[in-house]
mmCIF file of N, CA and C in Angstrom:
data_model
loop_
_atom_site.group_PDB
_atom_site.id
_atom_site.type_symbol
_atom_site.label_atom_id
_atom_site.label_comp_id
_atom_site.label_asym_id
_atom_site.label_seq_id
_atom_site.Cartn_x
_atom_site.Cartn_y
_atom_site.Cartn_z
ATOM 1 N N MET A 1 -1.110 11.856 -63.824
ATOM 2 C CA MET A 1 -0.820 11.851 -65.204
ATOM 3 C C MET A 1 -1.889 12.678 -65.994
ATOM 4 N N LYS A 2 -1.410 13.560 -66.753
ATOM 5 C CA LYS A 2 -2.295 14.385 -67.520
ATOM 6 C C LYS A 2 -2.213 14.043 -69.053
ATOM 7 N N GLY A 3 -3.318 14.184 -69.712
ATOM 8 C CA GLY A 3 -3.386 13.956 -71.122
ATOM 9 C C GLY A 3 -4.316 14.958 -71.704
ATOM 10 N N CYS A 4 -4.259 15.131 -73.105
ATOM 11 C CA CYS A 4 -5.053 16.030 -73.728
ATOM 12 C C CYS A 4 -5.512 15.453 -75.061
ATOM 13 N N ILE A 5 -6.851 15.473 -75.388
ATOM 14 C CA ILE A 5 -7.300 15.035 -76.614
ATOM 15 C C ILE A 5 -7.796 16.245 -77.328
ATOM 16 N N ILE A 6 -7.349 16.517 -78.507
ATOM 17 C CA ILE A 6 -7.820 17.628 -79.326
ATOM 18 C C ILE A 6 -8.536 17.141 -80.553
ATOM 19 N N ILE A 7 -9.721 17.542 -80.718
ATOM 20 C CA ILE A 7 -10.487 17.160 -81.907
ATOM 21 C C ILE A 7 -10.380 18.337 -82.895
ATOM 22 N N ALA A 8 -9.704 18.000 -84.011
ATOM 23 C CA ALA A 8 -9.373 19.048 -85.030
ATOM 24 C C ALA A 8 -10.608 19.689 -85.673
ATOM 25 N N GLU A 9 -11.580 18.931 -85.962
ATOM 26 C CA GLU A 9 -12.766 19.432 -86.675
ATOM 27 C C GLU A 9 -13.540 20.458 -85.908
ATOM 28 N N ASN A 10 -13.572 20.271 -84.605
ATOM 29 C CA ASN A 10 -14.181 21.194 -83.694
ATOM 30 C C ASN A 10 -13.278 22.081 -82.922
ATOM 31 N N GLU A 11 -12.025 21.819 -82.977
ATOM 32 C CA GLU A 11 -11.005 22.440 -82.257
ATOM 33 C C GLU A 11 -11.328 22.471 -80.744
ATOM 34 N N LEU A 12 -11.911 21.375 -80.299
ATOM 35 C CA LEU A 12 -12.305 21.191 -78.917
ATOM 36 C C LEU A 12 -11.131 20.483 -78.122
ATOM 37 N N LYS A 13 -10.750 21.083 -77.021
ATOM 38 C CA LYS A 13 -9.755 20.445 -76.223
ATOM 39 C C LYS A 13 -10.363 19.754 -75.108
ATOM 40 N N LEU A 14 -9.942 18.518 -74.791
ATOM 41 C CA LEU A 14 -10.457 17.722 -73.691
ATOM 42 C C LEU A 14 -9.220 17.319 -72.876
ATOM 43 N N ASN A 15 -9.123 17.837 -71.650
ATOM 44 C CA ASN A 15 -7.966 17.471 -70.766
ATOM 45 C C ASN A 15 -8.391 16.356 -69.825
ATOM 46 N N LEU A 16 -7.557 15.315 -69.740
ATOM 47 C CA LEU A 16 -7.832 14.162 -68.983
ATOM 48 C C LEU A 16 -6.760 13.996 -67.848
ATOM 49 N N ASN A 17 -7.157 13.907 -66.637
ATOM 50 C CA ASN A 17 -6.223 13.736 -65.574
ATOM 51 C C ASN A 17 -6.512 12.415 -64.797
ATOM 52 N N LEU A 18 -5.545 11.500 -64.703
ATOM 53 C CA LEU A 18 -5.704 10.295 -64.046
ATOM 54 C C LEU A 18 -5.757 10.481 -62.507
ATOM 55 N N GLU A 19 -6.912 10.017 -61.897
ATOM 56 C CA GLU A 19 -7.152 10.154 -60.529
ATOM 57 C C GLU A 19 -6.903 8.861 -59.757
ATOM 58 N N ASP A 20 -7.295 7.727 -60.311
ATOM 59 C CA ASP A 20 -7.157 6.447 -59.686
ATOM 60 C C ASP A 20 -7.057 5.327 -60.645
ATOM 61 N N ILE A 21 -6.219 4.286 -60.280
ATOM 62 C CA ILE A 21 -6.162 3.126 -61.185
ATOM 63 C C ILE A 21 -6.093 1.932 -60.279
ATOM 64 N N LYS A 22 -6.818 0.837 -60.660
ATOM 65 C CA LYS A 22 -6.819 -0.347 -59.759
ATOM 66 C C LYS A 22 -7.117 -1.588 -60.592
ATOM 67 N N LEU A 23 -6.513 -2.739 -60.184
ATOM 68 C CA LEU A 23 -6.804 -4.027 -60.693
ATOM 69 C C LEU A 23 -8.135 -4.563 -60.125
ATOM 70 N N VAL A 24 -9.060 -4.824 -61.019
ATOM 71 C CA VAL A 24 -10.411 -5.287 -60.490
ATOM 72 C C VAL A 24 -10.651 -6.744 -60.745
ATOM 73 N N ASN A 25 -9.851 -7.388 -61.589
ATOM 74 C CA ASN A 25 -10.067 -8.822 -61.879
ATOM 75 C C ASN A 25 -8.769 -9.373 -62.399
ATOM 76 N N LEU A 26 -8.458 -10.567 -61.946
ATOM 77 C CA LEU A 26 -7.243 -11.253 -62.297
ATOM 78 C C LEU A 26 -7.504 -12.800 -62.190
ATOM 79 N N SER A 27 -7.294 -13.491 -63.317
ATOM 80 C CA SER A 27 -7.343 -15.001 -63.264
ATOM 81 C C SER A 27 -6.245 -15.565 -64.107
ATOM 82 N N THR A 28 -5.756 -16.686 -63.596
ATOM 83 C CA THR A 28 -4.692 -17.388 -64.344
ATOM 84 C C THR A 28 -4.960 -18.870 -64.319
ATOM 85 N N GLU A 29 -4.465 -19.541 -65.400
ATOM 86 C CA GLU A 29 -4.606 -20.981 -65.541
ATOM 87 C C GLU A 29 -3.402 -21.517 -66.325
ATOM 88 N N ARG A 30 -2.660 -22.338 -65.745
ATOM 89 C CA ARG A 30 -1.512 -22.886 -66.466
ATOM 90 C C ARG A 30 -1.968 -24.022 -67.386
ATOM 91 N N LYS A 31 -1.463 -24.029 -68.605
ATOM 92 C CA LYS A 31 -1.821 -25.069 -69.589
ATOM 93 C C LYS A 31 -0.637 -26.016 -69.856
ATOM 94 N N LYS A 32 -0.953 -27.242 -69.881
ATOM 95 C CA LYS A 32 0.109 -28.248 -70.059
ATOM 96 C C LYS A 32 0.651 -28.246 -71.499
ATOM 97 N N ASP A 33 -0.176 -27.988 -72.427
ATOM 98 C CA ASP A 33 0.232 -28.008 -73.868
ATOM 99 C C ASP A 33 0.044 -26.592 -74.421
ATOM 100 N N GLY A 34 0.630 -25.657 -73.794
ATOM 101 C CA GLY A 34 0.461 -24.271 -74.234
ATOM 102 C C GLY A 34 1.249 -24.089 -75.582
ATOM 103 N N GLY A 35 0.574 -23.395 -76.467
ATOM 104 C CA GLY A 35 1.134 -23.167 -77.752
ATOM 105 C C GLY A 35 1.624 -21.743 -77.860
ATOM 106 N N LYS A 36 1.436 -21.183 -79.045
ATOM 107 C CA LYS A 36 1.846 -19.826 -79.259
ATOM 108 C C LYS A 36 1.255 -18.824 -78.325
ATOM 109 N N ILE A 37 1.929 -17.877 -77.936
ATOM 110 C CA ILE A 37 1.397 -16.879 -76.987
ATOM 111 C C ILE A 37 0.658 -15.849 -77.850
ATOM 112 N N ASP A 38 -0.572 -15.585 -77.416
ATOM 113 C CA ASP A 38 -1.420 -14.621 -78.096
ATOM 114 C C ASP A 38 -1.986 -13.640 -77.095
ATOM 115 N N ARG A 39 -2.160 -12.401 -77.574
ATOM 116 C CA ARG A 39 -2.679 -11.409 -76.622
ATOM 117 C C ARG A 39 -3.772 -10.634 -77.309
ATOM 118 N N THR A 40 -4.853 -10.399 -76.605
ATOM 119 C CA THR A 40 -5.908 -9.497 -77.074
ATOM 120 C C THR A 40 -6.192 -8.509 -75.913
ATOM 121 N N ASN A 41 -6.523 -7.291 -76.296
ATOM 122 C CA ASN A 41 -6.846 -6.295 -75.317
ATOM 123 C C ASN A 41 -7.937 -5.329 -75.828
ATOM 124 N N HIS A 42 -8.552 -4.600 -74.859
ATOM 125 C CA HIS A 42 -9.695 -3.789 -75.231
ATOM 126 C C HIS A 42 -9.811 -2.693 -74.168
ATOM 127 N N ILE A 43 -10.239 -1.503 -74.588
ATOM 128 C CA ILE A 43 -10.489 -0.491 -73.656
ATOM 129 C C ILE A 43 -11.875 0.159 -73.944
ATOM 130 N N GLU A 44 -12.589 0.397 -72.862
ATOM 131 C CA GLU A 44 -13.950 1.037 -73.109
ATOM 132 C C GLU A 44 -14.290 1.960 -71.951
ATOM 133 N N ILE A 45 -15.140 2.921 -72.121
ATOM 134 C CA ILE A 45 -15.615 3.869 -71.200
ATOM 135 C C ILE A 45 -16.796 3.133 -70.529
ATOM 136 N N LEU A 46 -16.695 3.015 -69.216
ATOM 137 C CA LEU A 46 -17.819 2.389 -68.479
ATOM 138 C C LEU A 46 -18.880 3.352 -67.994
ATOM 139 N N GLU A 47 -18.415 4.568 -67.639
ATOM 140 C CA GLU A 47 -19.294 5.561 -67.004
ATOM 141 C C GLU A 47 -18.770 6.948 -67.205
ATOM 142 N N PHE A 48 -19.711 7.965 -67.342
ATOM 143 C CA PHE A 48 -19.358 9.294 -67.375
ATOM 144 C C PHE A 48 -20.159 9.970 -66.283
ATOM 145 N N ASN A 49 -19.554 10.495 -65.302
ATOM 146 C CA ASN A 49 -20.284 11.167 -64.210
ATOM 147 C C ASN A 49 -20.188 12.704 -64.402
ATOM 148 N N LYS A 50 -21.238 13.210 -64.916
ATOM 149 C CA LYS A 50 -21.247 14.587 -65.390
ATOM 150 C C LYS A 50 -21.077 15.592 -64.225
ATOM 151 N N GLU A 51 -21.607 15.252 -62.995
ATOM 152 C CA GLU A 51 -21.584 16.035 -61.860
ATOM 153 C C GLU A 51 -20.166 16.195 -61.378
ATOM 154 N N ARG A 52 -19.408 15.115 -61.435
ATOM 155 C CA ARG A 52 -18.003 15.172 -60.961
ATOM 156 C C ARG A 52 -17.037 15.396 -62.133
ATOM 157 N N ASN A 53 -17.537 15.428 -63.321
ATOM 158 C CA ASN A 53 -16.688 15.497 -64.567
ATOM 159 C C ASN A 53 -15.632 14.382 -64.519
ATOM 160 N N GLN A 54 -16.030 13.141 -64.311
ATOM 161 C CA GLN A 54 -15.186 11.973 -64.341
ATOM 162 C C GLN A 54 -15.610 10.971 -65.297
ATOM 163 N N ILE A 55 -14.690 10.201 -65.850
ATOM 164 C CA ILE A 55 -15.012 9.032 -66.653
ATOM 165 C C ILE A 55 -14.335 7.858 -65.991
ATOM 166 N N VAL A 56 -15.006 6.713 -66.062
ATOM 167 C CA VAL A 56 -14.428 5.434 -65.539
ATOM 168 C C VAL A 56 -14.141 4.644 -66.809
ATOM 169 N N VAL A 57 -12.931 4.167 -66.945
ATOM 170 C CA VAL A 57 -12.451 3.411 -68.102
ATOM 171 C C VAL A 57 -12.040 1.984 -67.674
ATOM 172 N N GLU A 58 -12.342 0.993 -68.444
ATOM 173 C CA GLU A 58 -11.912 -0.318 -68.156
ATOM 174 C C GLU A 58 -11.082 -0.818 -69.195
ATOM 175 N N TYR A 59 -9.961 -1.406 -68.859
ATOM 176 C CA TYR A 59 -8.984 -2.034 -69.816
ATOM 177 C C TYR A 59 -9.012 -3.546 -69.465
ATOM 178 N N THR A 60 -9.188 -4.375 -70.492
ATOM 179 C CA THR A 60 -9.153 -5.825 -70.311
ATOM 180 C C THR A 60 -8.078 -6.402 -71.203
ATOM 181 N N GLU A 61 -7.365 -7.429 -70.703
ATOM 182 C CA GLU A 61 -6.332 -8.091 -71.404
ATOM 183 C C GLU A 61 -6.469 -9.582 -71.232
ATOM 184 N N ASN A 62 -6.327 -10.315 -72.322
ATOM 185 C CA ASN A 62 -6.329 -11.815 -72.285
ATOM 186 C C ASN A 62 -5.052 -12.307 -73.019
ATOM 187 N N VAL A 63 -4.359 -13.161 -72.241
ATOM 188 C CA VAL A 63 -3.120 -13.749 -72.787
ATOM 189 C C VAL A 63 -3.343 -15.239 -72.795
ATOM 190 N N THR A 64 -3.104 -15.886 -73.923
ATOM 191 C CA THR A 64 -3.205 -17.399 -74.048
ATOM 192 C C THR A 64 -1.892 -17.944 -74.469
ATOM 193 N N GLY A 65 -1.651 -19.152 -74.127
ATOM 194 C CA GLY A 65 -0.441 -19.867 -74.434
ATOM 195 C C GLY A 65 -0.228 -20.909 -73.304
ATOM 196 N N ALA A 66 1.010 -21.012 -72.857
ATOM 197 C CA ALA A 66 1.309 -21.913 -71.697
ATOM 198 C C ALA A 66 0.616 -21.465 -70.496
ATOM 199 N N LEU A 67 0.210 -20.206 -70.441
ATOM 200 C CA LEU A 67 -0.482 -19.613 -69.305
ATOM 201 C C LEU A 67 -1.622 -18.768 -69.848
ATOM 202 N N GLU A 68 -2.854 -19.082 -69.350
ATOM 203 C CA GLU A 68 -4.009 -18.275 -69.719
ATOM 204 C C GLU A 68 -4.159 -17.267 -68.644
ATOM 205 N N LEU A 69 -4.032 -16.003 -68.983
ATOM 206 C CA LEU A 69 -4.116 -14.866 -68.062
ATOM 207 C C LEU A 69 -5.146 -13.868 -68.482
ATOM 208 N N ASN A 70 -6.075 -13.562 -67.597
ATOM 209 C CA ASN A 70 -7.150 -12.569 -67.928
ATOM 210 C C ASN A 70 -7.075 -11.499 -66.815
ATOM 211 N N LEU A 71 -7.094 -10.267 -67.209
ATOM 212 C CA LEU A 71 -7.084 -9.173 -66.202
ATOM 213 C C LEU A 71 -7.955 -7.996 -66.657
ATOM 214 N N ALA A 72 -8.413 -7.293 -65.671
ATOM 215 C CA ALA A 72 -9.195 -6.021 -65.897
ATOM 216 C C ALA A 72 -8.708 -5.016 -65.011
ATOM 217 N N ILE A 73 -8.431 -3.836 -65.530
ATOM 218 C CA ILE A 73 -7.969 -2.701 -64.817
ATOM 219 C C ILE A 73 -8.944 -1.548 -65.041
ATOM 220 N N GLU A 74 -9.290 -0.862 -63.958
ATOM 221 C CA GLU A 74 -10.188 0.352 -64.064
ATOM 222 C C GLU A 74 -9.428 1.530 -63.726
ATOM 223 N N ALA A 75 -9.766 2.632 -64.368
ATOM 224 C CA ALA A 75 -9.111 3.969 -64.078
ATOM 225 C C ALA A 75 -10.169 4.971 -64.025
ATOM 226 N N ILE A 76 -9.981 5.996 -63.174
ATOM 227 C CA ILE A 76 -10.850 7.145 -63.171
ATOM 228 C C ILE A 76 -10.089 8.354 -63.587
ATOM 229 N N PHE A 77 -10.622 9.069 -64.582
ATOM 230 C CA PHE A 77 -10.026 10.191 -65.115
ATOM 231 C C PHE A 77 -10.928 11.415 -64.854
ATOM 232 N N SER A 78 -10.401 12.535 -64.418
ATOM 233 C CA SER A 78 -11.214 13.709 -64.326
ATOM 234 C C SER A 78 -11.154 14.384 -65.728
ATOM 235 N N VAL A 79 -12.228 14.986 -66.225
ATOM 236 C CA VAL A 79 -12.340 15.595 -67.497
ATOM 237 C C VAL A 79 -12.533 17.064 -67.454
ATOM 238 N N GLU A 80 -11.748 17.723 -68.153
ATOM 239 C CA GLU A 80 -11.850 19.204 -68.287
ATOM 240 C C GLU A 80 -12.183 19.508 -69.753
ATOM 241 N N ALA A 81 -13.267 20.109 -70.015
ATOM 242 C CA ALA A 81 -13.617 20.435 -71.461
ATOM 243 C C ALA A 81 -13.980 21.948 -71.493
ATOM 244 N N GLU A 82 -13.870 22.489 -72.702
ATOM 245 C CA GLU A 82 -14.202 23.871 -72.915
ATOM 246 C C GLU A 82 -15.688 24.097 -72.775
ATOM 247 N N LYS A 83 -16.447 23.073 -73.010
ATOM 248 C CA LYS A 83 -17.930 23.239 -72.887
ATOM 249 C C LYS A 83 -18.539 21.979 -72.271
ATOM 250 N N ASP A 84 -19.770 22.038 -71.778
ATOM 251 C CA ASP A 84 -20.409 20.884 -71.283
ATOM 252 C C ASP A 84 -20.550 19.769 -72.259
ATOM 253 N N LEU A 85 -20.378 18.597 -71.808
ATOM 254 C CA LEU A 85 -20.457 17.419 -72.729
ATOM 255 C C LEU A 85 -21.462 16.387 -72.180
ATOM 256 N N THR A 86 -22.083 15.674 -73.108
ATOM 257 C CA THR A 86 -23.016 14.569 -72.703
ATOM 258 C C THR A 86 -22.100 13.323 -72.783
ATOM 259 N N ALA A 87 -22.566 12.231 -72.287
ATOM 260 C CA ALA A 87 -21.776 10.950 -72.261
ATOM 261 C C ALA A 87 -21.540 10.514 -73.699
ATOM 262 N N THR A 88 -22.551 10.680 -74.547
ATOM 263 C CA THR A 88 -22.441 10.311 -75.974
ATOM 264 C C THR A 88 -21.402 11.147 -76.693
ATOM 265 N N GLN A 89 -21.456 12.450 -76.446
ATOM 266 C CA GLN A 89 -20.487 13.377 -77.063
ATOM 267 C C GLN A 89 -19.041 12.974 -76.614
ATOM 268 N N LEU A 90 -18.902 12.644 -75.379
ATOM 269 C CA LEU A 90 -17.558 12.310 -74.784
ATOM 270 C C LEU A 90 -17.074 11.076 -75.467
ATOM 271 N N GLU A 91 -17.948 10.069 -75.600
ATOM 272 C CA GLU A 91 -17.548 8.753 -76.205
ATOM 273 C C GLU A 91 -17.120 9.006 -77.649
ATOM 274 N N GLU A 92 -17.847 9.856 -78.339
ATOM 275 C CA GLU A 92 -17.547 10.128 -79.770
ATOM 276 C C GLU A 92 -16.174 10.882 -79.823
ATOM 277 N N ILE A 93 -15.945 11.832 -78.979
ATOM 278 C CA ILE A 93 -14.680 12.533 -78.898
ATOM 279 C C ILE A 93 -13.549 11.600 -78.680
ATOM 280 N N VAL A 94 -13.733 10.691 -77.653
ATOM 281 C CA VAL A 94 -12.708 9.782 -77.484
ATOM 282 C C VAL A 94 -12.416 8.807 -78.628
ATOM 283 N N LYS A 95 -13.468 8.357 -79.210
ATOM 284 C CA LYS A 95 -13.308 7.487 -80.386
ATOM 285 C C LYS A 95 -12.586 8.204 -81.591
ATOM 286 N N LYS A 96 -12.919 9.476 -81.795
ATOM 287 C CA LYS A 96 -12.188 10.198 -82.855
ATOM 288 C C LYS A 96 -10.856 10.626 -82.508
ATOM 289 N N GLY A 97 -10.635 10.837 -81.211
ATOM 290 C CA GLY A 97 -9.360 11.409 -80.713
ATOM 291 C C GLY A 97 -8.301 10.305 -80.489
ATOM 292 N N ASP A 98 -7.314 10.737 -79.760
ATOM 293 C CA ASP A 98 -6.142 9.789 -79.571
ATOM 294 C C ASP A 98 -6.420 9.047 -78.267
ATOM 295 N N ILE A 99 -6.845 7.810 -78.353
ATOM 296 C CA ILE A 99 -7.218 6.979 -77.212
ATOM 297 C C ILE A 99 -6.060 6.644 -76.347
ATOM 298 N N ASP A 100 -4.823 6.783 -76.801
ATOM 299 C CA ASP A 100 -3.604 6.486 -76.045
ATOM 300 C C ASP A 100 -3.547 7.199 -74.785
ATOM 301 N N HIS A 101 -4.126 8.474 -74.701
ATOM 302 C CA HIS A 101 -4.141 9.173 -73.445
ATOM 303 C C HIS A 101 -4.929 8.444 -72.334
ATOM 304 N N LEU A 102 -5.961 7.776 -72.748
ATOM 305 C CA LEU A 102 -6.749 6.967 -71.788
ATOM 306 C C LEU A 102 -6.071 5.640 -71.517
ATOM 307 N N ALA A 103 -5.529 5.077 -72.612
ATOM 308 C CA ALA A 103 -5.035 3.699 -72.500
ATOM 309 C C ALA A 103 -3.598 3.521 -71.893
ATOM 310 N N TYR A 104 -2.730 4.500 -72.167
ATOM 311 C CA TYR A 104 -1.404 4.328 -71.781
ATOM 312 C C TYR A 104 -1.154 3.999 -70.340
ATOM 313 N N PRO A 105 -1.736 4.659 -69.357
ATOM 314 C CA PRO A 105 -1.481 4.279 -67.984
ATOM 315 C C PRO A 105 -2.058 2.911 -67.635
ATOM 316 N N LEU A 106 -3.089 2.438 -68.306
ATOM 317 C CA LEU A 106 -3.620 1.152 -68.085
ATOM 318 C C LEU A 106 -2.752 0.091 -68.778
ATOM 319 N N LEU A 107 -2.250 0.383 -69.924
ATOM 320 C CA LEU A 107 -1.348 -0.527 -70.686
ATOM 321 C C LEU A 107 -0.065 -0.763 -69.908
ATOM 322 N N THR A 108 0.500 0.316 -69.409
ATOM 323 C CA THR A 108 1.769 0.110 -68.619
ATOM 324 C C THR A 108 1.570 -0.730 -67.373
ATOM 325 N N GLU A 109 0.449 -0.521 -66.683
ATOM 326 C CA GLU A 109 0.143 -1.291 -65.500
ATOM 327 C C GLU A 109 0.007 -2.767 -65.820
ATOM 328 N N SER A 110 -0.778 -2.982 -66.974
ATOM 329 C CA SER A 110 -0.925 -4.330 -67.426
ATOM 330 C C SER A 110 0.324 -5.047 -67.802
ATOM 331 N N THR A 111 1.219 -4.331 -68.477
ATOM 332 C CA THR A 111 2.469 -4.861 -68.899
ATOM 333 C C THR A 111 3.250 -5.297 -67.669
ATOM 334 N N GLN A 112 3.269 -4.546 -66.577
ATOM 335 C CA GLN A 112 3.990 -4.908 -65.370
ATOM 336 C C GLN A 112 3.384 -6.099 -64.725
ATOM 337 N N ILE A 113 2.046 -6.154 -64.637
ATOM 338 C CA ILE A 113 1.382 -7.251 -63.967
ATOM 339 C C ILE A 113 1.622 -8.556 -64.790
ATOM 340 N N THR A 114 1.426 -8.481 -66.110
ATOM 341 C CA THR A 114 1.629 -9.664 -66.958
ATOM 342 C C THR A 114 3.063 -10.171 -66.917
ATOM 343 N N SER A 115 4.073 -9.300 -66.929
ATOM 344 C CA SER A 115 5.425 -9.621 -66.840
ATOM 345 C C SER A 115 5.714 -10.361 -65.555
ATOM 346 N N PHE A 116 5.313 -9.784 -64.424
ATOM 347 C CA PHE A 116 5.469 -10.366 -63.122
ATOM 348 C C PHE A 116 4.929 -11.736 -62.992
ATOM 349 N N ILE A 117 3.664 -11.922 -63.395
ATOM 350 C CA ILE A 117 2.947 -13.204 -63.227
ATOM 351 C C ILE A 117 3.506 -14.246 -64.107
ATOM 352 N N THR A 118 3.787 -13.954 -65.441
ATOM 353 C CA THR A 118 4.396 -14.952 -66.342
ATOM 354 C C THR A 118 5.757 -15.334 -65.880
ATOM 355 N N GLY A 119 6.532 -14.413 -65.317
ATOM 356 C CA GLY A 119 7.845 -14.698 -64.789
ATOM 357 C C GLY A 119 7.803 -15.695 -63.690
ATOM 358 N N LYS A 120 6.846 -15.522 -62.761
ATOM 359 C CA LYS A 120 6.708 -16.383 -61.564
ATOM 360 C C LYS A 120 6.168 -17.747 -61.961
ATOM 361 N N VAL A 121 5.145 -17.837 -62.852
ATOM 362 C CA VAL A 121 4.559 -19.076 -63.242
ATOM 363 C C VAL A 121 5.395 -19.884 -64.262
ATOM 364 N N LEU A 122 5.932 -19.179 -65.255
ATOM 365 C CA LEU A 122 6.632 -19.849 -66.374
ATOM 366 C C LEU A 122 8.118 -19.868 -66.233
ATOM 367 N N GLY A 123 8.668 -18.994 -65.379
ATOM 368 C CA GLY A 123 10.057 -18.853 -65.167
ATOM 369 C C GLY A 123 10.734 -17.831 -66.054
ATOM 370 N N ILE A 124 10.011 -17.393 -67.080
ATOM 371 C CA ILE A 124 10.539 -16.326 -67.956
ATOM 372 C C ILE A 124 9.402 -15.352 -68.179
ATOM 373 N N PRO A 125 9.670 -14.076 -67.865
ATOM 374 C CA PRO A 125 8.605 -13.112 -68.039
ATOM 375 C C PRO A 125 8.217 -12.780 -69.443
ATOM 376 N N THR A 126 7.017 -12.672 -69.768
ATOM 377 C CA THR A 126 6.507 -12.261 -71.098
ATOM 378 C C THR A 126 6.205 -10.808 -70.996
ATOM 379 N N ILE A 127 6.880 -10.009 -71.775
ATOM 380 C CA ILE A 127 6.714 -8.576 -71.760
ATOM 381 C C ILE A 127 6.112 -8.123 -73.086
ATOM 382 N N PHE A 128 4.909 -7.495 -72.976
ATOM 383 C CA PHE A 128 4.183 -7.020 -74.156
ATOM 384 C C PHE A 128 4.363 -5.559 -74.211
ATOM 385 N N PRO A 129 4.480 -4.994 -75.417
ATOM 386 C CA PRO A 129 4.582 -3.599 -75.579
ATOM 387 C C PRO A 129 3.316 -2.932 -75.109
ATOM 388 N N PRO A 130 3.366 -1.739 -74.499
ATOM 389 C CA PRO A 130 2.094 -1.146 -74.073
ATOM 390 C C PRO A 130 1.357 -0.397 -75.184
ATOM 391 N N VAL A 131 0.757 -1.249 -76.064
ATOM 392 C CA VAL A 131 -0.079 -0.716 -77.156
ATOM 393 C C VAL A 131 -1.422 -1.484 -77.265
ATOM 394 N N LEU A 132 -2.441 -0.862 -77.719
ATOM 395 C CA LEU A 132 -3.702 -1.466 -77.936
ATOM 396 C C LEU A 132 -3.606 -2.450 -79.104
ATOM 397 N N GLU A 133 -4.394 -3.620 -79.000
ATOM 398 C CA GLU A 133 -4.328 -4.623 -80.054
ATOM 399 C C GLU A 133 -4.603 -4.060 -81.439
ATOM 400 N N ASP A 134 -5.512 -3.054 -81.573
ATOM 401 C CA ASP A 134 -5.817 -2.548 -82.869
ATOM 402 C C ASP A 134 -4.596 -1.895 -83.588
ATOM 403 N N GLU A 135 -3.625 -1.454 -82.770
ATOM 404 C CA GLU A 135 -2.430 -0.893 -83.341
ATOM 405 C C GLU A 135 -1.443 -1.979 -83.790
ATOM 406 N N THR A 136 -1.545 -3.154 -83.297
ATOM 407 C CA THR A 136 -0.569 -4.211 -83.560
ATOM 408 C C THR A 136 -1.110 -5.284 -84.521
ATOM 409 N N VAL A 137 -2.444 -5.381 -84.741
ATOM 410 C CA VAL A 137 -3.011 -6.396 -85.538
ATOM 411 C C VAL A 137 -2.622 -6.214 -86.997
ATOM 412 N N GLU A 138 -2.092 -7.209 -87.646
ATOM 413 C CA GLU A 138 -1.681 -7.070 -89.006
ATOM 414 C C GLU A 138 -2.553 -7.958 -89.936
ATOM 415 N N ASP A 139 -2.666 -9.241 -89.622
ATOM 416 C CA ASP A 139 -3.430 -10.098 -90.520
ATOM 417 C C ASP A 139 -4.588 -10.826 -89.843
ATOM 418 N N LYS A 140 -5.017 -10.295 -88.766
ATOM 419 C CA LYS A 140 -6.135 -10.994 -88.027
ATOM 420 C C LYS A 140 -7.449 -10.762 -88.691
#
């Protein structure tokens, strides 16, 4: 999967190519008195390997309700930029840019895992849209 982040103020293009994605942590606990289903998620850059031009990104998701589900997914993206970047510059670019290019493959993977597990444990799959919490929070 390829993605491109373009920073308008610098006209800098940053191409991201997904190289690997894996589930690194999964825990579940069924609750007897589960209430309203709530979801929180987060994405962060764990590492920037300048020699390999790769970034490691971690996506975490926590679902509470009748089932408490916590998962973490890591992905490795190769980075192609017009000029050499430091880890700090890369992080700033990603924060200013469209984080969906990093998040989308992780979000879709998480949606599938969450749906499968909630379906098996609760009998009805819970399907969340593949969006970051910041995009869906209204009154929190």
